[in-house]
Amino acid sequence: MIARRTLGVALAGLATLAALTSVAQAADDWRKHVPVFRVGILGGENEADRLKDNTCFKELLETRLGIPVELYPASDYAGVMQGLISKNLEYAGLGSAAYAGIHIQDPEAVEPLVTTEQIDGSLGYYSVLYVRADSPYKTLGDLKGKTLAFADPNSTSGYLVPAHELKAQGYDPKTFFSQTGFGGGHEQAVVAVLNKQYDAGVTWTSGVGEYAEGYSRGNLRKMVDKGALDMSDIRVVWKSELITNGPRVIRKDVPQELKDLVRGILVNMPVENRQCAEAIAGGEFNSFQPINHQFYKTIIDMRRELLKARRG
């Protein structure tokens, strides 16, 4: 029974690859419109690590698409967002807030292809607020009058959601903390807290899996994996509500054949090359699941509310 099931899965995978190859051969014309596929990589950790994690993805795309693929690691989230809007990029993995920001600026710029399913089957993750483990701060209330490092103004878990939820819970960052700032990315903000430049910071995590490993997926996991963080050095004192996992998006104006190919590559990637899939996803996960715009309505509404508050 097991042998038959394994054979069935293998045959199904071969059929999928054959179908993708057939589509690619039948759609050679799209390559005239997209001679190079440019992939934007969000800021959040050092450039060398981001390029290293995405090299296998670049090679896979070049093999399957039959065109050159270029990686563009931006210094911050805004760089990737503007690259997609200005049509200088074709594809990127985004956080929900970055996707919302693009949609608000230009609803016709990009469309979601897939999102990440966590190891517990959920399609969400969390923002956590952390402090140094050797600090006297045991609860969120202990941080009144202290300093907080956000990650990036276009980050969902590193700014939008914690700013929104903390305010709703009576801890308005503008008045509760003596000072808030941006660390320049998730990893940089953690380092700033460890170096005592800030008393606390916020970052993203799957919230499931082993705490000592930095959970199953997220910024903490990536830092632990490369030896940049020992989880015993920090203490998590607050966790957000579940946040929608960000989408992997493609420009709306590229040919449909290319969209279908890229979605198929992503969906099959965790089976074909688990190591590469986990490198670009930031840790362990189940699968890439097809997703649509409606999935992000709550975050889009939240970002609109933030913009309205700023203008008001």
mmCIF file of C-alpha atoms in Angstrom, residues 52-310:
data_model
loop_
_atom_site.group_PDB
_atom_site.id
_atom_site.type_symbol
_atom_site.label_atom_id
_atom_site.label_comp_id
_atom_site.label_asym_id
_atom_site.label_seq_id
_atom_site.Cartn_x
_atom_site.Cartn_y
_atom_site.Cartn_z
ATOM 1 C CA LYS A 52 22.436 33.257 -0.030
ATOM 2 C CA ASP A 53 18.917 32.150 0.967
ATOM 3 C CA ASN A 54 17.495 33.047 -2.446
ATOM 4 C CA THR A 55 20.241 31.709 -4.730
ATOM 5 C CA CYS A 56 18.626 28.256 -5.018
ATOM 6 C CA PHE A 57 15.292 29.900 -5.871
ATOM 7 C CA LYS A 58 16.974 31.956 -8.586
ATOM 8 C CA GLU A 59 18.516 28.823 -10.098
ATOM 9 C CA LEU A 60 15.207 26.945 -9.968
ATOM 10 C CA LEU A 61 13.342 29.781 -11.679
ATOM 11 C CA GLU A 62 15.953 30.062 -14.426
ATOM 12 C CA THR A 63 15.716 26.335 -15.119
ATOM 13 C CA ARG A 64 11.919 26.271 -15.235
ATOM 14 C CA LEU A 65 11.259 29.610 -16.913
ATOM 15 C CA GLY A 66 14.099 29.489 -19.416
ATOM 16 C CA ILE A 67 15.026 33.152 -18.938
ATOM 17 C CA PRO A 68 17.597 34.990 -16.791
ATOM 18 C CA VAL A 69 16.539 35.716 -13.205
ATOM 19 C CA GLU A 70 17.966 38.627 -11.226
ATOM 20 C CA LEU A 71 17.796 39.162 -7.456
ATOM 21 C CA TYR A 72 17.317 42.629 -6.009
ATOM 22 C CA PRO A 73 17.815 42.817 -2.220
ATOM 23 C CA ALA A 74 16.393 46.179 -1.153
ATOM 24 C CA SER A 75 17.675 48.029 1.892
ATOM 25 C CA ASP A 76 14.112 48.335 3.214
ATOM 26 C CA TYR A 77 10.542 47.276 2.450
ATOM 27 C CA ALA A 78 9.763 50.474 0.532
ATOM 28 C CA GLY A 79 12.421 49.660 -2.057
ATOM 29 C CA VAL A 80 10.684 46.436 -3.082
ATOM 30 C CA MET A 81 7.240 48.042 -2.981
ATOM 31 C CA GLN A 82 8.280 50.861 -5.299
ATOM 32 C CA GLY A 83 10.146 48.422 -7.545
ATOM 33 C CA LEU A 84 6.914 46.501 -8.147
ATOM 34 C CA ILE A 85 4.799 49.638 -8.634
ATOM 35 C CA SER A 86 7.315 51.158 -11.066
ATOM 36 C CA LYS A 87 7.572 47.847 -12.963
ATOM 37 C CA ASN A 88 11.262 47.431 -12.187
ATOM 38 C CA LEU A 89 10.504 44.094 -10.516
ATOM 39 C CA GLU A 90 8.250 41.223 -11.584
ATOM 40 C CA TYR A 91 7.973 39.274 -8.324
ATOM 41 C CA ALA A 92 8.548 39.452 -4.562
ATOM 42 C CA GLY A 93 7.655 37.822 -1.278
ATOM 43 C CA LEU A 94 5.869 40.448 0.821
ATOM 44 C CA GLY A 95 4.441 40.944 4.266
ATOM 45 C CA SER A 96 0.709 41.628 4.457
ATOM 46 C CA ALA A 97 1.250 45.335 5.238
ATOM 47 C CA ALA A 98 3.611 45.794 2.300
ATOM 48 C CA TYR A 99 1.040 44.181 0.011
ATOM 49 C CA ALA A 100 -1.650 46.432 1.480
ATOM 50 C CA GLY A 101 0.551 49.471 0.914
ATOM 51 C CA ILE A 102 1.070 48.575 -2.741
ATOM 52 C CA HIS A 103 -2.640 47.937 -3.258
ATOM 53 C CA ILE A 104 -3.574 51.289 -1.732
ATOM 54 C CA GLN A 105 -1.103 53.100 -4.004
ATOM 55 C CA ASP A 106 -1.940 51.119 -7.153
ATOM 56 C CA PRO A 107 -4.642 48.390 -7.095
ATOM 57 C CA GLU A 108 -3.475 47.158 -10.505
ATOM 58 C CA ALA A 109 0.195 46.720 -9.586
ATOM 59 C CA VAL A 110 0.394 43.153 -8.251
ATOM 60 C CA GLU A 111 -1.648 40.072 -7.428
ATOM 61 C CA PRO A 112 -1.048 37.387 -4.766
ATOM 62 C CA LEU A 113 0.017 33.920 -5.913
ATOM 63 C CA VAL A 114 0.496 31.908 -2.721
ATOM 64 C CA THR A 115 0.967 32.274 1.011
ATOM 65 C CA THR A 116 2.630 30.064 3.610
ATOM 66 C CA GLU A 117 0.923 27.312 5.598
ATOM 67 C CA GLN A 118 2.581 26.876 9.001
ATOM 68 C CA ILE A 119 3.433 23.505 10.544
ATOM 69 C CA ASP A 120 0.188 23.642 12.567
ATOM 70 C CA GLY A 121 -1.895 24.125 9.417
ATOM 71 C CA SER A 122 -2.636 27.801 10.004
ATOM 72 C CA LEU A 123 -2.105 30.541 7.434
ATOM 73 C CA GLY A 124 -0.939 33.082 9.982
ATOM 74 C CA TYR A 125 1.887 34.130 12.277
ATOM 75 C CA TYR A 126 2.485 36.541 15.169
ATOM 76 C CA SER A 127 4.175 39.734 16.157
ATOM 77 C CA VAL A 128 5.998 39.424 19.478
ATOM 78 C CA LEU A 129 7.433 42.090 21.745
ATOM 79 C CA TYR A 130 10.680 41.060 23.392
ATOM 80 C CA VAL A 131 13.198 42.385 25.922
ATOM 81 C CA ARG A 132 16.608 41.252 27.111
ATOM 82 C CA ALA A 133 16.264 38.261 29.424
ATOM 83 C CA ASP A 134 18.493 39.933 32.021
ATOM 84 C CA SER A 135 16.337 43.075 32.084
ATOM 85 C CA PRO A 136 13.888 43.786 34.935
ATOM 86 C CA TYR A 137 10.924 43.881 32.515
ATOM 87 C CA LYS A 138 8.614 40.899 33.058
ATOM 88 C CA THR A 139 5.373 42.238 31.560
ATOM 89 C CA LEU A 140 4.282 44.788 28.992
ATOM 90 C CA GLY A 141 3.221 47.112 31.816
ATOM 91 C CA ASP A 142 6.803 47.203 33.110
ATOM 92 C CA LEU A 143 7.858 48.991 29.907
ATOM 93 C CA LYS A 144 5.989 52.225 30.602
ATOM 94 C CA GLY A 145 8.342 55.132 29.875
ATOM 95 C CA LYS A 146 10.917 52.836 28.232
ATOM 96 C CA THR A 147 12.052 52.663 24.590
ATOM 97 C CA LEU A 148 10.749 50.454 21.775
ATOM 98 C CA ALA A 149 12.334 49.481 18.452
ATOM 99 C CA PHE A 150 9.968 48.828 15.566
ATOM 100 C CA ALA A 151 11.454 46.990 12.572
ATOM 101 C CA ASP A 152 10.342 48.872 9.441
ATOM 102 C CA PRO A 153 7.452 51.308 8.764
ATOM 103 C CA ASN A 154 6.112 48.966 6.058
ATOM 104 C CA SER A 155 6.374 45.792 8.142
ATOM 105 C CA THR A 156 3.180 44.069 9.277
ATOM 106 C CA SER A 157 4.530 42.445 12.442
ATOM 107 C CA GLY A 158 7.362 44.918 12.876
ATOM 108 C CA TYR A 159 5.116 47.982 12.977
ATOM 109 C CA LEU A 160 1.537 48.002 11.648
ATOM 110 C CA VAL A 161 -0.039 45.282 13.799
ATOM 111 C CA PRO A 162 1.791 45.950 17.091
ATOM 112 C CA ALA A 163 1.167 49.700 16.788
ATOM 113 C CA HIS A 164 -2.533 49.047 16.133
ATOM 114 C CA GLU A 165 -3.078 46.342 18.762
ATOM 115 C CA LEU A 166 -1.018 47.964 21.513
ATOM 116 C CA LYS A 167 -3.018 51.172 21.124
ATOM 117 C CA ALA A 168 -6.296 49.240 21.226
ATOM 118 C CA GLN A 169 -5.140 47.520 24.443
ATOM 119 C CA GLY A 170 -4.376 50.825 26.149
ATOM 120 C CA TYR A 171 -0.642 50.943 25.434
ATOM 121 C CA ASP A 172 -0.503 53.612 22.729
ATOM 122 C CA PRO A 173 3.150 53.535 21.582
ATOM 123 C CA LYS A 174 3.129 57.323 21.134
ATOM 124 C CA THR A 175 2.440 57.953 24.808
ATOM 125 C CA PHE A 176 3.214 54.719 26.667
ATOM 126 C CA PHE A 177 6.869 54.541 25.591
ATOM 127 C CA SER A 178 9.305 57.400 26.116
ATOM 128 C CA GLN A 179 10.669 56.860 22.613
ATOM 129 C CA THR A 180 10.029 54.640 19.609
ATOM 130 C CA GLY A 181 12.173 54.219 16.515
ATOM 131 C CA PHE A 182 12.911 51.908 13.605
ATOM 132 C CA GLY A 183 15.777 49.460 13.798
ATOM 133 C CA GLY A 184 16.151 49.253 10.023
ATOM 134 C CA GLY A 185 14.814 45.710 9.828
ATOM 135 C CA HIS A 186 13.815 42.785 12.041
ATOM 136 C CA GLU A 187 17.305 41.435 12.638
ATOM 137 C CA GLN A 188 18.757 44.882 13.178
ATOM 138 C CA ALA A 189 16.088 45.704 15.777
ATOM 139 C CA VAL A 190 16.876 42.532 17.755
ATOM 140 C CA VAL A 191 20.567 43.419 17.702
ATOM 141 C CA ALA A 192 19.733 46.944 18.886
ATOM 142 C CA VAL A 193 17.860 45.533 21.899
ATOM 143 C CA LEU A 194 20.649 43.067 22.694
ATOM 144 C CA ASN A 195 23.110 45.981 22.537
ATOM 145 C CA LYS A 196 20.887 48.012 24.937
ATOM 146 C CA GLN A 197 20.125 50.704 22.380
ATOM 147 C CA TYR A 198 16.423 50.026 23.022
ATOM 148 C CA ASP A 199 14.659 48.410 25.951
ATOM 149 C CA ALA A 200 12.291 46.352 23.769
ATOM 150 C CA GLY A 201 11.554 45.464 20.170
ATOM 151 C CA VAL A 202 8.986 43.708 17.991
ATOM 152 C CA THR A 203 9.493 41.044 15.338
ATOM 153 C CA TRP A 204 7.760 38.190 13.507
ATOM 154 C CA THR A 205 7.497 34.523 14.366
ATOM 155 C CA SER A 206 5.319 31.534 13.576
ATOM 156 C CA GLY A 207 4.650 31.193 17.302
ATOM 157 C CA VAL A 208 4.638 27.398 16.989
ATOM 158 C CA GLY A 209 7.438 24.895 17.441
ATOM 159 C CA GLU A 210 10.314 24.917 19.913
ATOM 160 C CA TYR A 211 10.991 28.222 21.659
ATOM 161 C CA ALA A 212 14.696 27.422 22.083
ATOM 162 C CA GLU A 213 14.988 27.096 18.297
ATOM 163 C CA GLY A 214 13.296 30.459 17.693
ATOM 164 C CA TYR A 215 10.023 28.637 16.963
ATOM 165 C CA SER A 216 9.520 26.884 13.607
ATOM 166 C CA ARG A 217 9.809 29.923 11.364
ATOM 167 C CA GLY A 218 10.458 33.649 11.473
ATOM 168 C CA ASN A 219 13.134 36.211 12.176
ATOM 169 C CA LEU A 220 14.049 34.676 15.531
ATOM 170 C CA ARG A 221 14.427 31.235 13.916
ATOM 171 C CA LYS A 222 16.663 32.615 11.175
ATOM 172 C CA MET A 223 18.869 34.385 13.699
ATOM 173 C CA VAL A 224 19.156 31.261 15.859
ATOM 174 C CA ASP A 225 19.976 29.086 12.844
ATOM 175 C CA LYS A 226 22.903 31.269 11.837
ATOM 176 C CA GLY A 227 24.202 31.731 15.368
ATOM 177 C CA ALA A 228 23.207 35.386 15.704
ATOM 178 C CA LEU A 229 20.826 34.806 18.625
ATOM 179 C CA ASP A 230 20.442 32.553 21.645
ATOM 180 C CA MET A 231 16.789 32.535 22.685
ATOM 181 C CA SER A 232 17.839 32.440 26.340
ATOM 182 C CA ASP A 233 19.076 36.013 25.857
ATOM 183 C CA ILE A 234 15.589 37.430 25.230
ATOM 184 C CA ARG A 235 12.180 37.270 26.902
ATOM 185 C CA VAL A 236 8.871 37.558 25.015
ATOM 186 C CA VAL A 237 6.418 39.693 27.019
ATOM 187 C CA TRP A 238 3.613 40.238 24.488
ATOM 188 C CA LYS A 239 2.123 38.445 21.488
ATOM 189 C CA SER A 240 -0.332 39.776 18.907
ATOM 190 C CA GLU A 241 -3.443 38.177 17.537
ATOM 191 C CA LEU A 242 -2.893 35.870 14.543
ATOM 192 C CA ILE A 243 -1.707 37.825 11.471
ATOM 193 C CA THR A 244 -2.300 36.713 7.883
ATOM 194 C CA ASN A 245 0.852 35.266 6.350
ATOM 195 C CA GLY A 246 2.193 37.534 3.633
ATOM 196 C CA PRO A 247 1.788 36.758 -0.068
ATOM 197 C CA ARG A 248 4.250 35.979 -2.806
ATOM 198 C CA VAL A 249 3.131 38.357 -5.516
ATOM 199 C CA ILE A 250 3.630 38.897 -9.213
ATOM 200 C CA ARG A 251 2.914 41.959 -11.323
ATOM 201 C CA LYS A 252 -0.614 41.966 -12.688
ATOM 202 C CA ASP A 253 0.458 43.007 -16.167
ATOM 203 C CA VAL A 254 2.755 40.050 -16.905
ATOM 204 C CA PRO A 255 1.367 37.297 -19.180
ATOM 205 C CA GLN A 256 -0.969 34.769 -17.550
ATOM 206 C CA GLU A 257 1.273 31.896 -18.701
ATOM 207 C CA LEU A 258 4.098 33.279 -16.587
ATOM 208 C CA LYS A 259 1.823 33.703 -13.549
ATOM 209 C CA ASP A 260 0.686 30.092 -13.837
ATOM 210 C CA LEU A 261 4.240 28.821 -14.178
ATOM 211 C CA VAL A 262 5.514 30.708 -11.146
ATOM 212 C CA ARG A 263 2.544 29.647 -9.010
ATOM 213 C CA GLY A 264 3.133 26.016 -10.028
ATOM 214 C CA ILE A 265 6.836 26.251 -9.207
ATOM 215 C CA LEU A 266 6.045 27.620 -5.740
ATOM 216 C CA VAL A 267 3.326 25.059 -4.952
ATOM 217 C CA ASN A 268 5.600 22.163 -5.951
ATOM 218 C CA MET A 269 8.747 23.577 -4.379
ATOM 219 C CA PRO A 270 8.286 22.177 -0.824
ATOM 220 C CA VAL A 271 8.075 18.676 -2.329
ATOM 221 C CA GLU A 272 10.781 19.043 -4.969
ATOM 222 C CA ASN A 273 13.300 21.042 -2.952
ATOM 223 C CA ARG A 274 12.349 21.311 0.716
ATOM 224 C CA GLN A 275 15.671 22.854 1.732
ATOM 225 C CA CYS A 276 15.355 25.701 -0.756
ATOM 226 C CA ALA A 277 11.693 26.257 0.112
ATOM 227 C CA GLU A 278 12.553 26.608 3.806
ATOM 228 C CA ALA A 279 15.413 28.975 2.977
ATOM 229 C CA ILE A 280 13.123 31.455 1.229
ATOM 230 C CA ALA A 281 10.297 30.949 3.749
ATOM 231 C CA GLY A 282 12.473 31.595 6.794
ATOM 232 C CA GLY A 283 12.172 28.180 8.435
ATOM 233 C CA GLU A 284 9.971 25.099 8.657
ATOM 234 C CA PHE A 285 6.488 25.143 7.130
ATOM 235 C CA ASN A 286 3.993 22.799 5.486
ATOM 236 C CA SER A 287 3.292 24.205 2.054
ATOM 237 C CA PHE A 288 2.674 27.181 -0.191
ATOM 238 C CA GLN A 289 -1.076 27.625 -0.606
ATOM 239 C CA PRO A 290 -2.767 29.562 -3.459
ATOM 240 C CA ILE A 291 -4.340 32.760 -2.099
ATOM 241 C CA ASN A 292 -6.269 35.778 -3.377
ATOM 242 C CA HIS A 293 -6.645 39.466 -2.612
ATOM 243 C CA GLN A 294 -9.634 39.039 -0.273
ATOM 244 C CA PHE A 295 -7.440 37.230 2.265
ATOM 245 C CA TYR A 296 -5.731 40.548 3.040
ATOM 246 C CA LYS A 297 -8.780 42.798 3.420
ATOM 247 C CA THR A 298 -8.372 43.196 7.196
ATOM 248 C CA ILE A 299 -4.753 44.315 6.886
ATOM 249 C CA ILE A 300 -5.626 46.673 4.016
ATOM 250 C CA ASP A 301 -8.354 48.254 6.152
ATOM 251 C CA MET A 302 -5.899 48.557 9.058
ATOM 252 C CA ARG A 303 -3.340 50.291 6.857
ATOM 253 C CA ARG A 304 -5.965 52.678 5.476
ATOM 254 C CA GLU A 305 -6.925 53.537 9.053
ATOM 255 C CA LEU A 306 -3.271 54.259 9.918
ATOM 256 C CA LEU A 307 -2.900 56.535 6.883
ATOM 257 C CA LYS A 308 -6.093 58.372 7.775
ATOM 258 C CA ALA A 309 -4.873 58.898 11.350
ATOM 259 C CA ARG A 310 -1.572 60.327 10.101
#
